[in-house]
PDB file of C-alpha atoms in Angstrom:
ATOM      1  CA  MET B   1      13.469  24.178 -52.304  1.00  0.00           C
ATOM      2  CA  SER B   2      13.150  27.908 -51.584  1.00  0.00           C
ATOM      3  CA  GLY B   3       9.741  28.083 -53.336  1.00  0.00           C
ATOM      4  CA  ARG B   4       8.113  25.566 -51.010  1.00  0.00           C
ATOM      5  CA  PRO B   5       6.188  26.883 -47.946  1.00  0.00           C
ATOM      6  CA  SER B   6       7.835  26.368 -44.582  1.00  0.00           C
ATOM      7  CA  LEU B   7       6.280  23.666 -42.417  1.00  0.00           C
ATOM      8  CA  CYS B   8       7.472  25.386 -39.223  1.00  0.00           C
ATOM      9  CA  PRO B   9       6.618  29.094 -39.369  1.00  0.00           C
ATOM     10  CA  THR B  10       8.838  31.364 -37.288  1.00  0.00           C
ATOM     11  CA  ASP B  11       6.653  34.467 -37.438  1.00  0.00           C
ATOM     12  CA  PRO B  12       5.032  34.897 -33.957  1.00  0.00           C
ATOM     13  CA  GLY B  13       2.019  36.588 -35.503  1.00  0.00           C
ATOM     14  CA  GLU B  14       1.425  33.667 -37.831  1.00  0.00           C
ATOM     15  CA  VAL B  15       1.787  31.152 -34.992  1.00  0.00           C
ATOM     16  CA  LEU B  16      -0.626  33.178 -32.836  1.00  0.00           C
ATOM     17  CA  ALA B  17      -3.172  33.427 -35.631  1.00  0.00           C
ATOM     18  CA  ARG B  18      -2.973  29.722 -36.351  1.00  0.00           C
ATOM     19  CA  HIS B  19      -3.539  28.718 -32.687  1.00  0.00           C
ATOM     20  CA  GLN B  20      -5.791  31.547 -31.590  1.00  0.00           C
ATOM     21  CA  THR B  21      -8.626  29.197 -30.691  1.00  0.00           C
ATOM     22  CA  LEU B  22      -6.384  27.372 -28.207  1.00  0.00           C
ATOM     23  CA  LEU B  23      -5.435  30.598 -26.433  1.00  0.00           C
ATOM     24  CA  GLN B  24      -8.921  32.034 -26.200  1.00  0.00           C
ATOM     25  CA  ARG B  25     -11.042  30.792 -23.306  1.00  0.00           C
ATOM     26  CA  SER B  26     -14.744  31.291 -22.932  1.00  0.00           C
ATOM     27  CA  PRO B  27     -16.216  32.757 -19.718  1.00  0.00           C
ATOM     28  CA  LEU B  28     -17.581  29.304 -18.879  1.00  0.00           C
ATOM     29  CA  GLN B  29     -14.097  27.763 -19.122  1.00  0.00           C
ATOM     30  CA  ARG B  30     -12.639  30.495 -16.908  1.00  0.00           C
ATOM     31  CA  ALA B  31     -15.396  29.988 -14.346  1.00  0.00           C
ATOM     32  CA  SER B  32     -14.917  26.214 -14.324  1.00  0.00           C
ATOM     33  CA  SER B  33     -11.171  26.573 -13.708  1.00  0.00           C
ATOM     34  CA  LEU B  34     -11.908  28.693 -10.634  1.00  0.00           C
ATOM     35  CA  ALA B  35     -14.781  26.529  -9.413  1.00  0.00           C
ATOM     36  CA  ILE B  36     -12.601  23.585  -8.379  1.00  0.00           C
ATOM     37  CA  PRO B  37     -10.258  25.441  -5.967  1.00  0.00           C
ATOM     38  CA  VAL B  38     -13.177  27.477  -4.590  1.00  0.00           C
ATOM     39  CA  ALA B  39     -15.187  24.290  -4.010  1.00  0.00           C
ATOM     40  CA  LEU B  40     -12.211  22.648  -2.252  1.00  0.00           C
ATOM     41  CA  ALA B  41     -11.763  25.698  -0.012  1.00  0.00           C
ATOM     42  CA  LEU B  42     -15.466  25.729   0.894  1.00  0.00           C
ATOM     43  CA  LEU B  43     -15.471  21.984   1.539  1.00  0.00           C
ATOM     44  CA  THR B  44     -12.419  22.323   3.789  1.00  0.00           C
ATOM     45  CA  ALA B  45     -14.044  25.157   5.763  1.00  0.00           C
ATOM     46  CA  PHE B  46     -17.258  23.150   6.122  1.00  0.00           C
ATOM     47  CA  ALA B  47     -15.389  20.049   7.325  1.00  0.00           C
ATOM     48  CA  ILE B  48     -13.505  22.090   9.948  1.00  0.00           C
ATOM     49  CA  TRP B  49     -16.759  23.672  11.142  1.00  0.00           C
ATOM     50  CA  TRP B  50     -18.714  20.413  11.133  1.00  0.00           C
ATOM     51  CA  LEU B  51     -16.008  18.489  13.026  1.00  0.00           C
ATOM     52  CA  GLU B  52     -15.658  21.350  15.511  1.00  0.00           C
ATOM     53  CA  ILE B  53     -11.871  21.174  15.412  1.00  0.00           C
ATOM     54  CA  PRO B  54     -10.587  22.973  18.550  1.00  0.00           C
ATOM     55  CA  PHE B  55      -7.731  25.108  17.215  1.00  0.00           C
ATOM     56  CA  SER B  56      -7.552  26.832  20.602  1.00  0.00           C
ATOM     57  CA  GLN B  57      -6.175  23.615  22.099  1.00  0.00           C
ATOM     58  CA  ILE B  58      -3.243  23.342  19.707  1.00  0.00           C
ATOM     59  CA  LEU B  59      -0.849  25.379  21.896  1.00  0.00           C
ATOM     60  CA  THR B  60      -1.891  23.423  24.980  1.00  0.00           C
ATOM     61  CA  GLY B  61      -1.402  20.172  23.128  1.00  0.00           C
ATOM     62  CA  LEU B  62       2.040  21.204  21.876  1.00  0.00           C
ATOM     63  CA  SER B  63       3.174  21.990  25.414  1.00  0.00           C
ATOM     64  CA  SER B  64       1.975  18.557  26.573  1.00  0.00           C
ATOM     65  CA  LEU B  65       3.751  16.937  23.607  1.00  0.00           C
ATOM     66  CA  ALA B  66       6.969  18.710  24.581  1.00  0.00           C
ATOM     67  CA  LYS B  67       6.708  17.228  28.089  1.00  0.00           C
ATOM     68  CA  PHE B  68       6.238  13.730  26.685  1.00  0.00           C
ATOM     69  CA  VAL B  69       9.222  14.144  24.356  1.00  0.00           C
ATOM     70  CA  ALA B  70      11.363  15.371  27.265  1.00  0.00           C
ATOM     71  CA  LEU B  71      10.446  12.237  29.221  1.00  0.00           C
ATOM     72  CA  MET B  72      11.736  10.069  26.342  1.00  0.00           C
ATOM     73  CA  PHE B  73      15.337  11.184  26.757  1.00  0.00           C
ATOM     74  CA  PRO B  74      17.587   9.467  27.299  1.00  0.00           C
ATOM     75  CA  PRO B  75      16.076   6.284  25.823  1.00  0.00           C
ATOM     76  CA  SER B  76      16.353   3.317  28.135  1.00  0.00           C
ATOM     77  CA  THR B  77      15.625  -0.388  28.042  1.00  0.00           C
ATOM     78  CA  GLY B  78      14.451  -0.307  31.657  1.00  0.00           C
ATOM     79  CA  GLY B  79      16.202  -3.635  32.129  1.00  0.00           C
ATOM     80  CA  HIS B  80      13.900  -5.263  29.567  1.00  0.00           C
ATOM     81  CA  LEU B  81      16.220  -5.496  26.560  1.00  0.00           C
ATOM     82  CA  ALA B  82      15.691  -9.232  26.096  1.00  0.00           C
ATOM     83  CA  LEU B  83      11.914  -8.772  26.262  1.00  0.00           C
ATOM     84  CA  LEU B  84      11.968  -5.941  23.679  1.00  0.00           C
ATOM     85  CA  VAL B  85      14.207  -7.926  21.315  1.00  0.00           C
ATOM     86  CA  LYS B  86      11.910 -10.941  21.600  1.00  0.00           C
ATOM     87  CA  ALA B  87       8.893  -8.708  20.918  1.00  0.00           C
ATOM     88  CA  MET B  88      10.612  -7.271  17.822  1.00  0.00           C
ATOM     89  CA  GLU B  89      11.378 -10.781  16.596  1.00  0.00           C
ATOM     90  CA  GLU B  90       7.729 -11.671  17.198  1.00  0.00           C
ATOM     91  CA  THR B  91       6.672  -8.693  15.086  1.00  0.00           C
ATOM     92  CA  LEU B  92       8.910  -9.835  12.218  1.00  0.00           C
ATOM     93  CA  ALA B  93       7.493 -13.352  12.487  1.00  0.00           C
ATOM     94  CA  ILE B  94       3.925 -12.013  12.411  1.00  0.00           C
ATOM     95  CA  ALA B  95       4.676  -9.946   9.308  1.00  0.00           C
ATOM     96  CA  PHE B  96       6.447 -12.840   7.570  1.00  0.00           C
ATOM     97  CA  LEU B  97       3.802 -15.472   8.267  1.00  0.00           C
ATOM     98  CA  GLY B  98       0.934 -13.089   7.491  1.00  0.00           C
ATOM     99  CA  THR B  99       2.487 -12.121   4.162  1.00  0.00           C
ATOM    100  CA  LEU B 100       3.261 -15.750   3.325  1.00  0.00           C
ATOM    101  CA  ILE B 101      -0.293 -16.939   4.030  1.00  0.00           C
ATOM    102  CA  ALA B 102      -1.758 -14.024   2.090  1.00  0.00           C
ATOM    103  CA  THR B 103       0.483 -14.812  -0.899  1.00  0.00           C
ATOM    104  CA  VAL B 104      -0.484 -18.494  -0.900  1.00  0.00           C
ATOM    105  CA  MET B 105      -4.171 -17.578  -0.764  1.00  0.00           C
ATOM    106  CA  ALA B 106      -4.092 -14.644  -3.189  1.00  0.00           C
ATOM    107  CA  PHE B 107      -2.021 -16.269  -5.949  1.00  0.00           C
ATOM    108  CA  PRO B 108      -4.576 -18.886  -7.135  1.00  0.00           C
ATOM    109  CA  ILE B 109      -7.502 -16.538  -6.499  1.00  0.00           C
ATOM    110  CA  SER B 110      -5.928 -13.882  -8.735  1.00  0.00           C
ATOM    111  CA  PHE B 111      -6.282 -16.124 -11.802  1.00  0.00           C
ATOM    112  CA  PHE B 112     -10.057 -16.160 -11.295  1.00  0.00           C
ATOM    113  CA  ALA B 113     -10.048 -12.359 -10.890  1.00  0.00           C
ATOM    114  CA  ALA B 114      -8.080 -11.687 -14.105  1.00  0.00           C
ATOM    115  CA  SER B 115     -10.075 -11.234 -17.295  1.00  0.00           C
ATOM    116  CA  ASN B 116      -7.639 -13.233 -19.454  1.00  0.00           C
ATOM    117  CA  THR B 117      -7.537 -16.338 -17.222  1.00  0.00           C
ATOM    118  CA  THR B 118     -10.955 -16.544 -15.559  1.00  0.00           C
ATOM    119  CA  PRO B 119     -13.300 -19.281 -16.819  1.00  0.00           C
ATOM    120  CA  HIS B 120     -16.361 -16.977 -16.911  1.00  0.00           C
ATOM    121  CA  PRO B 121     -17.074 -13.224 -16.548  1.00  0.00           C
ATOM    122  CA  LEU B 122     -19.502 -13.929 -13.692  1.00  0.00           C
ATOM    123  CA  VAL B 123     -16.769 -15.751 -11.787  1.00  0.00           C
ATOM    124  CA  ARG B 124     -14.448 -12.802 -12.299  1.00  0.00           C
ATOM    125  CA  PHE B 125     -17.107 -10.364 -11.090  1.00  0.00           C
ATOM    126  CA  LEU B 126     -17.823 -12.345  -7.919  1.00  0.00           C
ATOM    127  CA  VAL B 127     -14.156 -12.881  -7.088  1.00  0.00           C
ATOM    128  CA  ARG B 128     -13.299  -9.214  -7.665  1.00  0.00           C
ATOM    129  CA  ARG B 129     -16.152  -8.075  -5.423  1.00  0.00           C
ATOM    130  CA  ALA B 130     -15.066 -10.511  -2.728  1.00  0.00           C
ATOM    131  CA  LEU B 131     -11.505  -9.141  -2.881  1.00  0.00           C
ATOM    132  CA  ASP B 132     -12.864  -5.588  -2.738  1.00  0.00           C
ATOM    133  CA  THR B 133     -14.892  -6.465   0.357  1.00  0.00           C
ATOM    134  CA  ILE B 134     -11.891  -7.968   2.153  1.00  0.00           C
ATOM    135  CA  ARG B 135      -9.621  -5.106   1.122  1.00  0.00           C
ATOM    136  CA  SER B 136     -12.049  -2.434   2.307  1.00  0.00           C
ATOM    137  CA  VAL B 137     -11.605  -3.513   5.954  1.00  0.00           C
ATOM    138  CA  ASP B 138      -8.337  -2.285   7.474  1.00  0.00           C
ATOM    139  CA  ALA B 139      -5.899  -4.713   9.091  1.00  0.00           C
ATOM    140  CA  LEU B 140      -6.459  -3.024  12.456  1.00  0.00           C
ATOM    141  CA  ILE B 141     -10.168  -3.875  12.287  1.00  0.00           C
ATOM    142  CA  TRP B 142      -9.369  -7.459  11.325  1.00  0.00           C
ATOM    143  CA  ALA B 143      -6.998  -7.592  14.317  1.00  0.00           C
ATOM    144  CA  LEU B 144      -9.805  -6.512  16.650  1.00  0.00           C
ATOM    145  CA  VAL B 145     -12.045  -9.199  15.139  1.00  0.00           C
ATOM    146  CA  PHE B 146      -9.483 -11.989  15.483  1.00  0.00           C
ATOM    147  CA  VAL B 147      -8.460 -10.940  18.991  1.00  0.00           C
ATOM    148  CA  GLY B 148     -12.080 -11.559  19.928  1.00  0.00           C
ATOM    149  CA  VAL B 149     -12.118 -14.870  18.024  1.00  0.00           C
ATOM    150  CA  VAL B 150      -8.775 -16.513  18.930  1.00  0.00           C
ATOM    151  CA  GLY B 151      -7.732 -14.352  21.888  1.00  0.00           C
ATOM    152  CA  LEU B 152      -4.733 -12.120  22.538  1.00  0.00           C
ATOM    153  CA  GLY B 153      -1.399 -12.968  20.960  1.00  0.00           C
ATOM    154  CA  PRO B 154       0.510 -13.171  17.689  1.00  0.00           C
ATOM    155  CA  PHE B 155      -1.895 -15.652  16.074  1.00  0.00           C
ATOM    156  CA  ALA B 156      -4.548 -12.926  15.870  1.00  0.00           C
ATOM    157  CA  GLY B 157      -2.006 -10.614  14.233  1.00  0.00           C
ATOM    158  CA  ILE B 158      -1.009 -13.229  11.672  1.00  0.00           C
ATOM    159  CA  LEU B 159      -4.635 -13.836  10.733  1.00  0.00           C
ATOM    160  CA  ALA B 160      -5.365 -10.108  10.504  1.00  0.00           C
ATOM    161  CA  ILE B 161      -2.476  -9.441   8.119  1.00  0.00           C
ATOM    162  CA  ALA B 162      -3.183 -12.599   6.103  1.00  0.00           C
ATOM    163  CA  VAL B 163      -6.843 -11.754   5.515  1.00  0.00           C
ATOM    164  CA  SER B 164      -6.255  -8.055   4.834  1.00  0.00           C
ATOM    165  CA  ASP B 165      -3.395  -8.694   2.405  1.00  0.00           C
ATOM    166  CA  THR B 166      -5.260 -11.458   0.574  1.00  0.00           C
ATOM    167  CA  GLY B 167      -7.663  -8.854  -0.773  1.00  0.00           C
ATOM    168  CA  ALA B 168      -4.930  -6.391  -1.709  1.00  0.00           C
ATOM    169  CA  LEU B 169      -2.491  -8.903  -3.201  1.00  0.00           C
ATOM    170  CA  GLY B 170      -5.271 -10.706  -5.063  1.00  0.00           C
ATOM    171  CA  LYS B 171      -6.174  -7.482  -6.833  1.00  0.00           C
ATOM    172  CA  LEU B 172      -2.546  -6.593  -7.605  1.00  0.00           C
ATOM    173  CA  PHE B 173      -1.730 -10.097  -8.849  1.00  0.00           C
ATOM    174  CA  SER B 174      -4.804 -10.136 -11.113  1.00  0.00           C
ATOM    175  CA  GLU B 175      -3.859  -6.775 -12.619  1.00  0.00           C
ATOM    176  CA  ALA B 176      -0.338  -8.049 -13.258  1.00  0.00           C
ATOM    177  CA  ILE B 177      -1.775 -11.131 -14.982  1.00  0.00           C
ATOM    178  CA  GLU B 178      -4.058  -8.986 -17.143  1.00  0.00           C
ATOM    179  CA  SER B 179      -1.114  -6.842 -18.260  1.00  0.00           C
ATOM    180  CA  THR B 180       0.872  -9.788 -19.673  1.00  0.00           C
ATOM    181  CA  ASP B 181       1.492 -10.207 -23.392  1.00  0.00           C
ATOM    182  CA  ALA B 182      -0.940 -12.732 -24.884  1.00  0.00           C
ATOM    183  CA  ARG B 183       1.580 -13.859 -27.514  1.00  0.00           C
ATOM    184  CA  GLY B 184       3.423 -16.044 -25.011  1.00  0.00           C
ATOM    185  CA  ARG B 185       0.346 -18.104 -24.250  1.00  0.00           C
ATOM    186  CA  GLU B 186      -0.699 -18.171 -27.909  1.00  0.00           C
ATOM    187  CA  SER B 187       2.692 -19.594 -28.892  1.00  0.00           C
ATOM    188  CA  VAL B 188       2.333 -22.472 -26.436  1.00  0.00           C
ATOM    189  CA  LEU B 189      -1.228 -23.194 -27.613  1.00  0.00           C
ATOM    190  CA  ALA B 190      -0.181 -23.032 -31.276  1.00  0.00           C
ATOM    191  CA  SER B 191       2.501 -25.638 -30.641  1.00  0.00           C
ATOM    192  CA  GLY B 192      -0.082 -28.056 -29.244  1.00  0.00           C
ATOM    193  CA  GLY B 193       0.114 -27.205 -25.555  1.00  0.00           C
ATOM    194  CA  THR B 194      -2.833 -27.171 -23.171  1.00  0.00           C
ATOM    195  CA  GLN B 195      -4.249 -24.128 -21.389  1.00  0.00           C
ATOM    196  CA  LEU B 196      -2.422 -25.170 -18.226  1.00  0.00           C
ATOM    197  CA  LEU B 197       0.897 -25.344 -20.089  1.00  0.00           C
ATOM    198  CA  ALA B 198       0.147 -21.988 -21.707  1.00  0.00           C
ATOM    199  CA  VAL B 199      -0.244 -20.429 -18.279  1.00  0.00           C
ATOM    200  CA  ARG B 200       2.841 -22.211 -16.929  1.00  0.00           C
ATOM    201  CA  PHE B 201       5.237 -21.351 -19.766  1.00  0.00           C
ATOM    202  CA  GLY B 202       3.585 -18.396 -21.483  1.00  0.00           C
ATOM    203  CA  LEU B 203       2.198 -16.338 -18.601  1.00  0.00           C
ATOM    204  CA  LEU B 204       4.037 -17.113 -15.363  1.00  0.00           C
ATOM    205  CA  PRO B 205       7.526 -16.126 -16.604  1.00  0.00           C
ATOM    206  CA  GLN B 206       6.129 -12.669 -17.368  1.00  0.00           C
ATOM    207  CA  VAL B 207       4.231 -12.145 -14.136  1.00  0.00           C
ATOM    208  CA  LEU B 208       6.369 -13.792 -11.437  1.00  0.00           C
ATOM    209  CA  PRO B 209       9.015 -11.012 -11.202  1.00  0.00           C
ATOM    210  CA  ILE B 210       6.262  -8.423 -10.746  1.00  0.00           C
ATOM    211  CA  ILE B 211       4.536 -10.544  -8.116  1.00  0.00           C
ATOM    212  CA  ALA B 212       7.818 -11.107  -6.278  1.00  0.00           C
ATOM    213  CA  GLY B 213       8.414  -7.359  -6.105  1.00  0.00           C
ATOM    214  CA  GLN B 214       4.911  -6.793  -4.756  1.00  0.00           C
ATOM    215  CA  ILE B 215       5.357  -9.479  -2.103  1.00  0.00           C
ATOM    216  CA  LEU B 216       8.602  -7.918  -0.895  1.00  0.00           C
ATOM    217  CA  TYR B 217       6.968  -4.507  -0.674  1.00  0.00           C
ATOM    218  CA  TYR B 218       4.040  -5.863   1.324  1.00  0.00           C
ATOM    219  CA  PHE B 219       6.352  -7.697   3.737  1.00  0.00           C
ATOM    220  CA  GLU B 220       8.149  -4.421   4.381  1.00  0.00           C
ATOM    221  CA  SER B 221       4.822  -2.662   4.906  1.00  0.00           C
ATOM    222  CA  ASN B 222       3.493  -5.444   7.138  1.00  0.00           C
ATOM    223  CA  VAL B 223       6.331  -4.963   9.613  1.00  0.00           C
ATOM    224  CA  ARG B 224       4.845  -1.543  10.310  1.00  0.00           C
ATOM    225  CA  SER B 225       1.306  -2.947  10.276  1.00  0.00           C
ATOM    226  CA  ALA B 226       2.278  -5.664  12.762  1.00  0.00           C
ATOM    227  CA  THR B 227       3.509  -2.933  15.115  1.00  0.00           C
ATOM    228  CA  ILE B 228       0.183  -1.106  14.927  1.00  0.00           C
ATOM    229  CA  ILE B 229      -2.062  -4.139  15.350  1.00  0.00           C
ATOM    230  CA  GLY B 230       0.062  -5.254  18.295  1.00  0.00           C
ATOM    231  CA  ILE B 231      -1.316  -2.275  20.222  1.00  0.00           C
ATOM    232  CA  VAL B 232      -4.798  -3.847  20.222  1.00  0.00           C
ATOM    233  CA  GLY B 233      -3.435  -7.091  21.678  1.00  0.00           C
ATOM    234  CA  ALA B 234      -2.160  -8.933  18.603  1.00  0.00           C
ATOM    235  CA  GLY B 235       1.321  -9.455  20.035  1.00  0.00           C
ATOM    236  CA  GLY B 236       4.742  -8.169  19.039  1.00  0.00           C
ATOM    237  CA  ILE B 237       6.479  -4.906  19.826  1.00  0.00           C
ATOM    238  CA  GLY B 238       3.195  -3.020  19.535  1.00  0.00           C
ATOM    239  CA  LEU B 239       1.880  -4.758  22.650  1.00  0.00           C
ATOM    240  CA  GLN B 240       4.999  -3.715  24.568  1.00  0.00           C
ATOM    241  CA  LEU B 241       4.595  -0.143  23.327  1.00  0.00           C
ATOM    242  CA  SER B 242       1.018  -0.089  24.529  1.00  0.00           C
ATOM    243  CA  GLU B 243       2.019  -1.293  27.990  1.00  0.00           C
ATOM    244  CA  GLN B 244       4.867   1.209  28.284  1.00  0.00           C
ATOM    245  CA  ILE B 245       2.674   4.122  27.237  1.00  0.00           C
ATOM    246  CA  ARG B 246       0.004   3.046  29.702  1.00  0.00           C
ATOM    247  CA  THR B 247       2.567   3.016  32.561  1.00  0.00           C
ATOM    248  CA  TYR B 248       4.215   6.293  31.410  1.00  0.00           C
ATOM    249  CA  ASP B 249       7.605   4.641  30.798  1.00  0.00           C
ATOM    250  CA  PHE B 250       8.391   7.015  27.943  1.00  0.00           C
ATOM    251  CA  ASP B 251      12.142   6.357  28.026  1.00  0.00           C
ATOM    252  CA  GLN B 252      11.372   2.723  27.185  1.00  0.00           C
ATOM    253  CA  VAL B 253       8.877   3.901  24.561  1.00  0.00           C
ATOM    254  CA  ALA B 254      11.667   5.875  22.908  1.00  0.00           C
ATOM    255  CA  PHE B 255      13.962   2.831  22.876  1.00  0.00           C
ATOM    256  CA  ALA B 256      11.226   0.646  21.361  1.00  0.00           C
ATOM    257  CA  VAL B 257      10.521   3.284  18.691  1.00  0.00           C
ATOM    258  CA  ILE B 258      14.227   3.417  17.826  1.00  0.00           C
ATOM    259  CA  MET B 259      14.244  -0.384  17.481  1.00  0.00           C
ATOM    260  CA  ILE B 260      11.269  -0.210  15.141  1.00  0.00           C
ATOM    261  CA  LEU B 261      12.836   2.556  13.036  1.00  0.00           C
ATOM    262  CA  VAL B 262      16.139   0.704  12.669  1.00  0.00           C
ATOM    263  CA  THR B 263      14.414  -2.586  11.814  1.00  0.00           C
ATOM    264  CA  VAL B 264      12.128  -1.000   9.228  1.00  0.00           C
ATOM    265  CA  ALA B 265      15.062   0.922   7.692  1.00  0.00           C
ATOM    266  CA  VAL B 266      17.148  -2.256   7.338  1.00  0.00           C
ATOM    267  CA  ILE B 267      14.228  -4.179   5.821  1.00  0.00           C
ATOM    268  CA  ASP B 268      13.514  -1.268   3.479  1.00  0.00           C
ATOM    269  CA  VAL B 269      17.100  -1.259   2.176  1.00  0.00           C
ATOM    270  CA  ILE B 270      17.238  -5.046   1.720  1.00  0.00           C
ATOM    271  CA  SER B 271      13.766  -5.216   0.179  1.00  0.00           C
ATOM    272  CA  GLY B 272      14.516  -2.325  -2.172  1.00  0.00           C
ATOM    273  CA  LYS B 273      17.695  -4.000  -3.424  1.00  0.00           C
ATOM    274  CA  LEU B 274      15.898  -7.309  -3.928  1.00  0.00           C
ATOM    275  CA  ARG B 275      13.044  -5.650  -5.846  1.00  0.00           C
ATOM    276  CA  PHE B 276      15.530  -3.780  -8.037  1.00  0.00           C
ATOM    277  CA  ALA B 277      17.495  -6.965  -8.690  1.00  0.00           C
ATOM    278  CA  ILE B 278      14.361  -8.929  -9.610  1.00  0.00           C
ATOM    279  CA  ILE B 279      12.835  -6.263 -11.858  1.00  0.00           C
ATOM    280  CA  GLY B 280      16.230  -5.333 -13.324  1.00  0.00           C
ATOM    281  CA  ARG B 281      17.006  -8.952 -14.209  1.00  0.00           C
ATOM    282  CA  ARG B 282      13.570  -9.230 -15.827  1.00  0.00           C
ATOM    283  CA  ALA B 283      14.188  -6.066 -17.865  1.00  0.00           C
ATOM    284  CA  VAL B 284      17.580  -7.309 -19.032  1.00  0.00           C
ATOM    285  CA  GLY B 285      16.152 -10.736 -19.875  1.00  0.00           C
TER     286      GLY B 285
END
C-alpha cells in the first residue's frame, strides 16, 4: 500500500502546480470582471442624471413626512369603526373571489400551456403568449380599465385581480405540470387507461399540492393588491384610505393601516401553516 501514489496530495506546491491554470487569469478576464460593476455604476449615474432626481428636495420632503407621521398619532377611528371593518371585509371578499375566479380559469388553461399535456406545440405557443400578455399588465392597470367598464365598486376589483392572476397562475400551474414525473401517467396508460385517466390518476396527485400552495400564496398577496386597487375606485379599504388621505384625516389613515397590517399578518401566518402542511404531507406521502 505504501508504494502506491497518493490520490490526495498534501504538498501545497504540488497542489498549486497542478491547478495553476485555474489560479492564473488573463488580462481580458480581469478586465471583464471589472467591467460589470463599472457598467452598473455608469448606468446608475446616467439614470439619475436623465431622470433629474432632485436630491436637494430630500430634506424638505423628510420634514413634510415627519409632519404627516405626527398627524397620525394617536390613531383614531373617527367614529367610523363599522365602516372601516366593513371595508376590510370587502377587501377580503375581493381578494377571495378574484383568486377563486383566476384559479378556475387558469387551471384548465395551464394544461394547454404545458409541453407534456398540450395537444400541439402551436397551441402551447399561442396559450403561453396569451398568458404572457395578460401577466404583463399590472392589476392596478386592469383595475383602471374595469372601473371604466363596470364602474366604481368591488366588482371592478374582483375582475382586475381575476384577470391579472389568470396569467400568473396559468404560467405557474403549467410549469408545475411540466415538472411532474412521467412514470405515473405511463403506468396508467400501460394498464389500459385512457389519456384522461392518466392525467387524473398519474398527474394530478403530483401537481395538486403544489397548485394548492401557490393558490394560498396568491390569496395572501391579493389582500394587499385589493388594498392598492381600491385606491383607484375598486372598493374595499383602499377606497376608504384614499378618501381619508384626500381629507387629511391622517389619524384615521393610521388606524386603517394598522387594520391592514394586522389582517395581512394573520392571513400570512394561517396561509404559511397551510402551505407547510400541504407540502409537508406531500413530502411524507
